[in-house]
Structure formats: structure tokens, C-alpha cells
Amino acid sequence: MNINVPFDKEEVKKLKAGDYVYLTGTIYSARDAAHKRMYETMLEGGQAPFNLKDNVIYYLGPTPAKKGQVIGSAGPTTSSRMDKYTPLILENGLNGMIGKGKRSKEVIDAIVKNKAVYFAAVGGAGALLSKCIKESEVIAYDDLGTEAIRKMRVEDFPVIVVIDSEGNNLYETAIEEYKNKK
Amino acid sequence: MRTIHTDEIIKNVSEMCISANLYLAEDMDKKIRQAACEEDGKLGKQILNQLIENMEIAAEDKIPICQDTGMAVLFVNVGQELHIEGMSITDAINEGVRRGYSEGYLRKSVVKDPLIRENTKDNTPAIIHYDIVPGDKLEITIAPKGFGSENMSKVYMLKPSDGEEGVKAAVLQAVKEAGPNACPPMVVGVGLGGDFELAAKLAKKALTREAGSSNEKEHIARIEKEILEMVNSTGIGPGGLGGKTTALAVNIETYATHIAGMPLAVNMCCHVNRHIKRVL
């Protein structure tokens, strides 16, 4: 399935846990330090450095780009470290997250409440995924180095829907399904 | 007495950091390809094939296999008849790491203070474990360690009465808790015996042993095999999305321990289990 990013809530509702999706459009990178700073800014009444509404965040800290490269190795980091900050970010309109690994109950509840979606990219496939990133520009928190926020244009970026807007969780169902099949 | 200059150490450490991050160790490459052929989970197989494609792109285009190019962990065996000339060996190793991570366009993932968290911007300091050994050689093993899997590692202070079953149950529990977070298929490094900190060090060292090799002790080799089977029956699979390839290897290293205890450490590693050794 191919979809364009950003996407609206109607599109979110069509995505089901287990769907293999290729994303094309604009996404933003942010990981630990950027989340902490965004979160603290928002708690103090400030704004995130880009409009969260309808957007997708990729939990990413790439390796440096060599001359002629758009970006270095660019695979997902473990999402659970962003769990503390995620409900507030979802409340502010974010529609999707790309990472890897389990999410907390609070995040899953916030995904359902705000009608959002959690995708996994293949962990450790940073070289392959970097090829799907066609443009990349640091737009905020430059001082954080690899943890800065980047605006990126992606083409056919491969992800799997892990938690959909109804709270279905592929990490639970896929293992059960595999075992039942045996 | 043989003499080695620290310039030689710097040069080799720098090259090894780059090489370990661009080219997956042969044992891991072989294991992943074999697993891709044998995997019967639909998504699991797809993921393993993506990992193979990823390795090939990384090697061809010289892009790190994974963006988490790790904290540089080194096991250094210093021959007691070797004289090291130049700067301090620790400074030389750190200079090698600094150069490797800069010249190799590797990610700088180290913060100076665990709470203040300011990036050191050169991926130093490295974590260095020294051993003094017979001979006049310097043996350096570098294992850049990613933290997605590192974070899922555990130390259990088991009791002697927990026995073999207790060891198996604890490792299995650690693997289940790690699940998709540790980027399966994983390599499970196990340290058994010693004391609190030696168990953890042995677990890390176990990760540098060739995937698919067995412990020299017969009963430990059997337990490695049995735990691997248990782990691969969990159904977690590649990416945690279902399949029989949850781990590619379980490596156990042991040491003598106290009459009152049985420390067990489980050091998780993802499929990008980087390790490279040179003897100078």
C-alpha cells in the first residue's frame, strides 16, 4: 500500500495493524533529546519547532552524511524511550510515529484517543532505509547534532503498521498468529 | 623485549572502528543468510531479506550497516613481554576511536555525563577491558555496541539451587522482555559465574565469540544449544513480527564463582553484532 505523508485522520483510520506501507512525502526526525526539549517547551506553554498537526515523526539519529550523500545510515531507534513525551505530542495533533519496539500502555491509549498510528521500520537496516530519504534538512535544535530535528522528503519508505488507531498491536498478534499456524 | 609504538595502535583501532561498522562480520553474515532461507514466518522472512539487502548496500556504498554505530567496546590482551612506546595505551586507543569515528562518518553517540548528557562529539571515551597475557603480542578486539539491545540486558544474582533450569528460565525471560526492542534476530551473550561485574563482562565477551561456535565445556555447549532452541520457539521472530529466527546464537562464557552464588548476566545484541580482532 502506498500513502502520502502527511495524512489526515481519515487516512489514519484506514491503516490496520499488519499493513505493509510505503510512505512518500515529508516526515520529521526526532529522538530522545529533541523529544525532551519539545516536551519541556510545550509544558511551558511554547510551541514545538514545527507544526505537529497531521505530521509523522521518525525516531532517528542518523550517521553523518558524506559528501554527495543526502544522509548517512538512517534506521529507527527504540521507541519506548519516547513514551514519556508521546501522549502530549499526540494531543498536539501528531498523526504518526515511525520507530521500533514496544510502546507503553499510556502511549497505546493516547494513540486510540487521538486516532494516530505507530509504524515500525526494520531495525538495523539503516543503509537500506537511507536510500529512501531524498532530501534532509536540519530545521531545529542544531546543537543536538545527530539528535537535531530534520525535515526529510522520503520516497517509498517501507514501514509496517504495528499499532493502529483502534489499538490493535501487531507485536502481540503476529507472534500468536505465527504460533497458531504451526 | 618487543616494542610497539602507539601510532601503530591508533592506526589499527581507527581502521577497525570503520571496518566493523561497514562490513558485517563473516559469521553473522552467514547466519543471517542461512536464517533467511529457513525462516517460515511471512513478515519474518521479508525482514531477513531486507537485512541481507541492507548489508549489501552498506558494504557497496560504504554506509554504516546501522545508524547506531555504537559505543566502542574493546577487549585488549597485552602480552607481558611487550613494551609500548609513545603515549599511554588508553590515550592511543581513544585517539584511534576518535579518528575512526570522524574519518569513517560514524555517529557520535557518547555523552560525557549520564545526567547532564552533553555529547563528547568524537565518540570517546571507549570502554576498554585489559588483560595481561603471556607473550609479546597485542591482541585488540573491537565490538562497537548499539544501545537498543544493550538497554534490554540484565544481571540476575541466581542462587546455586536455581541450577541449570534457573539459568535457562532467566535467559528466556530476558529474551522475551527484549522482544522487538533488541532488533531480533539477536545474539544472546551470557556470562555465568564470577561475581556481579565479572558476569556482565563475560556476557559482553561472549558476544565477540564467533556466532555458531560452542563453549569448550561440553555441558555449557549443550545448554547453549538448548537455550537457542527455547528462544527460537517463542515465535518472536525477526523484527518481533513472528517467526522462528529470534536469535542467531546463544554464547555462554563461564568463570569460577562463590559457594553462595551463581551470578548470571545476559547481554543482548542485535543482528548487527559487530566484532573484529587484530593481533599486533
XYZ file of C-alpha atoms in Angstrom:
462
model
C 0.000 0.000 0.000
C 1.340 3.463 -0.900
C 0.359 6.532 1.073
C 1.365 10.164 1.077
C 2.621 11.902 4.214
C 1.409 13.969 5.955
C -2.046 12.350 6.030
C -5.327 13.182 7.771
C -7.382 11.292 10.361
C -9.498 9.636 7.667
C -6.345 8.084 6.225
C -5.187 7.049 9.711
C -8.400 5.072 10.249
C -7.797 3.056 7.067
C -4.426 1.786 8.338
C -4.623 -1.563 10.114
C -2.050 -3.385 12.205
C -0.056 -5.650 9.895
C -0.363 -3.438 6.806
C 2.879 -3.074 4.865
C 3.001 0.544 3.768
C 5.304 2.672 1.594
C 5.389 6.305 2.689
C 6.057 9.161 0.281
C 6.223 12.805 1.303
C 7.552 14.779 4.259
C 8.450 13.399 7.677
C 10.438 14.804 10.612
C 13.208 13.133 12.609
C 13.277 13.489 16.398
C 14.664 11.225 19.112
C 15.463 11.393 22.836
C 16.977 14.842 23.313
C 14.681 16.554 20.777
C 11.628 14.993 22.429
C 12.729 16.138 25.849
C 13.235 19.693 24.611
C 9.945 19.807 22.658
C 8.090 18.396 25.640
C 9.562 20.888 28.087
C 8.881 23.773 25.695
C 5.261 22.664 25.303
C 4.771 22.259 29.062
C 5.966 25.818 29.497
C 3.321 26.931 27.022
C 5.614 27.145 23.990
C 5.311 25.560 20.558
C 7.097 22.602 19.007
C 9.597 23.813 16.374
C 7.393 22.505 13.555
C 3.646 22.125 13.201
C 2.851 18.701 14.644
C -0.648 18.565 13.196
C -1.124 15.631 10.817
C 2.607 15.039 10.664
C 4.738 11.933 11.175
C 7.845 11.769 13.385
C 10.618 9.299 12.650
C 12.640 8.258 15.714
C 16.008 8.679 14.074
C 19.548 9.847 14.746
C 21.469 9.265 11.502
C 25.189 8.880 10.935
C 26.791 11.942 9.279
C 26.348 12.275 5.524
C 29.430 12.069 3.369
C 29.906 14.499 0.510
C 27.270 13.761 -2.107
C 25.008 11.852 0.263
C 21.624 13.139 1.456
C 22.016 11.443 4.818
C 24.083 8.671 6.403
C 22.755 5.407 7.792
C 19.181 6.096 8.871
C 17.319 3.285 10.627
C 14.832 3.569 13.502
C 15.764 3.807 17.158
C 13.861 2.145 20.025
C 10.553 3.969 20.511
C 9.925 3.232 24.182
C 12.379 5.922 25.256
C 9.999 8.473 23.717
C 6.973 7.077 25.612
C 7.121 9.646 28.395
C 6.783 12.501 25.900
C 4.489 10.914 23.323
C 0.969 11.406 24.797
C 1.425 15.195 24.932
C 2.791 15.239 21.380
C -0.186 13.205 20.148
C -2.558 15.600 21.951
C -0.996 18.315 19.826
C -2.040 16.708 16.574
C 0.737 14.323 15.519
C -0.741 11.547 13.385
C 2.075 9.025 13.129
C 5.326 7.748 14.549
C 7.979 5.526 12.993
C 10.292 3.570 15.277
C 10.838 0.065 16.516
C 9.821 -1.883 19.587
C 7.105 -1.906 22.189
C 5.089 1.097 23.441
C 3.699 1.742 26.901
C 0.022 1.398 27.787
C -0.191 5.201 28.130
C 1.060 5.624 24.570
C -1.312 2.991 23.188
C -4.222 4.692 24.982
C -3.142 8.045 23.540
C -2.892 6.504 20.056
C -6.514 5.310 20.315
C -7.797 8.518 21.898
C -6.164 10.791 19.342
C -6.572 8.448 16.369
C -2.934 8.061 15.471
C -0.765 5.256 14.110
C 2.536 3.666 15.105
C 4.715 2.222 12.388
C 7.842 0.105 12.689
C 10.701 0.312 10.237
C 13.193 -2.534 10.134
C 15.660 -2.053 12.976
C 19.247 -2.244 11.852
C 18.505 -1.626 8.190
C 19.960 1.877 8.228
C 21.818 1.665 4.924
C 18.779 0.383 3.053
C 16.405 2.951 4.588
C 18.796 5.831 3.866
C 18.185 5.227 0.164
C 14.512 6.189 0.594
C 15.401 9.608 2.029
C 15.737 12.020 -0.864
C 16.190 15.331 0.966
C 17.127 16.168 4.523
C 17.494 19.499 6.271
C 18.047 20.325 9.938
C 15.228 22.677 10.907
C 15.680 22.910 14.686
C 17.919 22.056 17.641
C 21.063 22.022 15.511
C 23.140 21.931 18.695
C 21.904 18.392 19.357
C 23.990 17.013 16.484
C 22.588 13.669 15.361
C 19.580 14.318 17.620
C 18.569 17.549 15.833
C 15.164 17.782 14.161
C 15.342 17.143 10.427
C 12.708 17.732 7.796
C 13.042 14.919 5.292
C 11.488 14.055 1.959
C 11.008 10.325 1.625
C 10.014 8.143 -1.291
C 8.544 4.680 -0.865
C 9.847 4.456 2.693
C 8.910 0.925 3.883
C 7.105 0.590 7.224
C 4.709 -1.818 8.898
C 1.664 -0.687 10.883
C 2.259 -2.067 14.380
C -0.352 -0.218 16.451
C -3.394 1.106 14.615
C -5.920 3.740 15.686
C -8.101 1.075 17.320
C -5.223 -0.096 19.480
C -4.557 -3.392 17.681
C -0.955 -4.358 18.350
C 0.928 -6.406 15.782
C 3.699 -7.267 18.256
C 1.113 -9.279 20.188
C -0.968 -10.671 17.342
C 1.875 -11.584 14.957
C 3.547 -13.905 17.439
C 0.242 -15.564 18.340
C -0.673 -15.946 14.690
C 2.712 -17.456 13.859
C 2.459 -19.926 16.727
C -1.132 -20.919 15.906
C -0.176 -21.576 12.304
C 2.406 -24.105 13.421
C 61.600 -7.434 24.506
C 59.448 -6.480 21.537
C 58.456 -2.845 21.154
C 55.351 -1.396 19.553
C 54.688 2.302 19.030
C 51.309 3.745 19.939
C 50.999 5.245 16.413
C 50.519 1.670 15.254
C 47.745 1.167 17.806
C 45.993 4.402 16.788
C 46.078 3.438 13.116
C 44.728 -0.058 13.695
C 41.971 0.973 16.116
C 40.825 3.656 13.704
C 40.652 1.209 10.789
C 38.906 -1.409 12.888
C 36.171 1.014 14.025
C 35.355 1.850 10.419
C 35.573 -1.677 9.118
C 33.400 -3.168 11.879
C 30.648 -0.668 11.118
C 30.612 -1.077 7.335
C 31.106 -4.794 6.874
C 29.210 -7.294 8.959
C 31.433 -9.973 10.469
C 31.521 -13.122 8.341
C 29.944 -15.343 10.980
C 26.941 -13.007 11.300
C 26.589 -12.625 7.535
C 26.495 -16.400 7.130
C 23.976 -16.870 9.953
C 21.582 -14.240 8.595
C 21.662 -15.699 5.077
C 21.051 -19.174 6.408
C 18.175 -17.922 8.584
C 16.564 -16.145 5.612
C 16.437 -19.466 3.743
C 14.941 -21.332 6.678
C 12.514 -18.747 8.112
C 8.834 -19.685 7.711
C 7.226 -16.554 9.204
C 5.909 -14.361 6.377
C 6.936 -10.972 7.771
C 9.970 -12.577 9.417
C 11.313 -13.806 6.093
C 10.673 -10.447 4.474
C 12.645 -8.711 7.227
C 15.600 -11.091 6.951
C 15.721 -10.450 3.218
C 15.742 -6.709 3.895
C 18.654 -7.222 6.288
C 20.619 -9.022 3.586
C 19.903 -6.222 1.133
C 20.938 -3.745 3.824
C 24.298 -5.481 4.380
C 24.971 -5.436 0.664
C 24.156 -1.733 0.307
C 26.272 -0.942 3.371
C 29.334 -2.725 2.003
C 28.959 -1.430 -1.534
C 28.166 2.209 -0.769
C 30.218 2.326 2.434
C 27.267 3.361 4.593
C 27.212 2.041 8.185
C 25.051 -1.089 8.473
C 23.119 0.562 11.294
C 22.938 4.231 12.263
C 23.760 3.278 15.836
C 27.459 2.792 15.275
C 27.732 2.142 18.963
C 29.925 2.910 21.880
C 33.371 1.443 21.195
C 33.939 -1.525 23.494
C 37.405 -3.083 23.393
C 38.966 -6.205 24.806
C 42.708 -5.732 24.807
C 45.121 -8.532 25.655
C 48.552 -7.112 26.386
C 51.445 -9.556 26.215
C 53.553 -9.132 29.339
C 56.735 -9.163 27.280
C 55.598 -6.294 25.060
C 56.931 -2.783 25.514
C 54.600 0.011 24.430
C 56.299 3.216 23.332
C 54.770 6.637 22.756
C 51.724 7.801 24.684
C 49.606 5.854 27.166
C 47.867 2.873 25.601
C 44.465 4.142 26.752
C 45.058 7.541 25.155
C 46.180 5.802 21.970
C 43.059 3.657 21.821
C 40.828 6.670 22.400
C 42.676 8.591 19.699
C 42.084 5.657 17.342
C 38.377 5.682 18.171
C 38.258 9.473 17.702
C 39.855 9.248 14.266
C 37.848 6.204 13.169
C 34.504 7.729 14.088
C 35.388 11.039 12.463
C 37.064 9.790 9.275
C 34.536 6.980 8.866
C 31.494 9.292 9.178
C 30.264 7.187 12.075
C 27.752 8.511 14.581
C 28.989 10.176 17.737
C 26.767 8.581 20.334
C 28.606 9.213 23.592
C 27.592 11.751 26.243
C 30.127 12.924 28.806
C 27.913 12.718 31.869
C 24.978 10.323 32.304
C 22.736 13.087 33.679
C 23.959 16.283 32.018
C 24.172 14.383 28.679
C 26.413 16.629 26.635
C 27.740 14.811 23.569
C 31.538 14.446 23.517
C 31.296 14.815 19.713
C 34.040 12.270 18.989
C 32.539 9.059 20.406
C 35.151 8.839 23.146
C 35.827 7.628 25.706
C 35.809 3.984 24.690
C 35.125 1.201 27.186
C 38.351 -0.786 27.434
C 38.868 -4.128 29.186
C 42.538 -5.026 29.585
C 44.032 -8.402 30.278
C 47.700 -9.124 30.826
C 48.601 -12.314 28.975
C 51.786 -14.280 28.243
C 53.744 -13.397 25.116
C 54.819 -10.257 23.272
C 51.742 -9.505 21.182
C 48.906 -7.026 21.476
C 45.511 -8.507 20.665
C 42.726 -5.977 20.147
C 39.053 -6.877 19.754
C 36.646 -4.054 18.987
C 32.923 -4.531 19.421
C 31.009 -1.297 18.733
C 27.857 -1.801 20.793
C 24.460 -0.361 19.940
C 22.199 0.546 22.817
C 18.805 -0.581 21.530
C 19.833 -4.074 22.523
C 22.191 -3.024 25.329
C 19.216 -1.466 27.149
C 17.480 -4.854 27.213
C 20.351 -6.590 29.040
C 20.043 -7.985 32.569
C 22.026 -9.193 35.554
C 20.447 -11.874 37.775
C 22.009 -12.911 41.062
C 20.775 -16.515 40.956
C 21.137 -18.947 43.827
C 23.095 -22.201 43.486
C 19.818 -24.108 43.971
C 18.378 -22.441 40.839
C 20.651 -24.722 38.837
C 20.612 -25.199 35.097
C 16.840 -24.729 34.916
C 17.147 -21.363 36.638
C 19.757 -20.238 34.120
C 17.586 -21.248 31.177
C 14.462 -19.606 32.609
C 16.278 -16.338 33.293
C 17.789 -16.098 29.814
C 14.442 -16.893 28.238
C 12.734 -14.241 30.352
C 15.324 -11.663 29.282
C 14.788 -12.525 25.605
C 11.005 -12.283 25.924
C 11.238 -8.922 27.638
C 13.632 -7.684 24.978
C 11.335 -8.789 22.156
C 11.268 -6.323 19.260
C 13.282 -3.688 21.157
C 16.563 -5.545 20.760
C 16.234 -5.784 16.957
C 15.868 -9.545 16.623
C 17.281 -11.814 15.340
C 19.577 -11.284 18.288
C 22.772 -12.762 19.566
C 22.471 -13.568 23.246
C 25.666 -13.179 25.248
C 25.588 -14.924 28.608
C 28.068 -14.609 31.463
C 27.678 -17.242 34.155
C 29.657 -17.286 37.389
C 32.323 -14.957 38.727
C 30.763 -12.114 40.668
C 28.384 -9.267 39.915
C 30.590 -7.338 37.486
C 32.548 -10.222 36.004
C 29.336 -11.939 34.903
C 28.423 -8.831 32.915
C 31.881 -8.584 31.386
C 31.791 -12.253 30.404
C 28.389 -11.735 28.787
C 29.837 -8.948 26.642
C 32.875 -11.048 25.823
C 30.610 -13.922 24.816
C 29.205 -11.671 22.075
C 32.638 -11.423 20.489
C 32.870 -15.182 20.116
C 32.011 -16.451 16.672
C 28.260 -16.967 16.210
C 27.708 -20.685 15.812
C 30.782 -21.705 17.808
C 30.335 -23.670 21.024
C 31.724 -23.308 24.520
C 34.650 -25.651 25.142
C 32.891 -27.250 28.099
C 30.543 -29.965 26.968
C 27.713 -29.225 29.409
C 27.825 -25.495 28.628
C 27.798 -26.193 24.886
C 24.695 -28.337 25.406
C 22.974 -25.578 27.404
C 23.809 -23.039 24.682
C 22.107 -25.244 22.160
C 19.094 -25.896 24.361
C 18.563 -22.210 25.179
C 18.823 -21.335 21.474
C 16.060 -23.826 20.736
C 13.895 -22.418 23.536
C 14.444 -18.853 22.354
C 13.571 -19.770 18.788
C 10.351 -21.434 19.928
C 8.995 -18.178 21.374
C 7.708 -17.114 17.966
C 9.096 -13.570 18.435
C 10.977 -13.808 15.130
C 12.791 -11.180 13.047
C 11.734 -7.654 13.991
C 9.490 -9.204 16.669
C 6.887 -9.806 13.975
C 6.628 -13.570 14.130
C 8.969 -16.333 13.063
C 11.432 -18.909 14.216
C 14.573 -16.789 13.957
C 14.526 -14.925 17.272
C 18.212 -15.496 17.972
C 21.080 -16.440 15.689
C 23.262 -17.658 18.523
C 23.480 -18.079 22.283
C 27.064 -17.800 23.519
C 27.862 -18.561 27.147
C 31.139 -17.809 28.930
C 31.738 -19.039 32.466
C 34.079 -18.444 35.406
C 34.527 -19.905 38.880
C 32.157 -18.478 41.462
C 31.463 -18.359 45.213
C 29.835 -21.223 47.142
C 26.869 -18.963 47.892
C 26.118 -17.651 44.442
C 25.508 -18.063 40.730
C 25.641 -14.653 39.025
C 24.126 -14.582 35.541
C 24.309 -11.745 33.064
C 22.505 -11.590 29.748
C 23.920 -9.106 27.259
C 21.609 -8.690 24.315
C 22.951 -7.840 20.912
C 21.042 -7.131 17.739
C 21.764 -8.849 14.429
C 24.422 -6.187 13.799
C 26.762 -7.964 16.206
C 29.976 -6.180 15.257
C 33.256 -7.613 16.345
C 36.665 -7.513 14.772
C 40.034 -8.696 16.045
C 43.630 -7.875 15.147
C 46.873 -9.078 16.618
C 49.712 -6.539 16.557
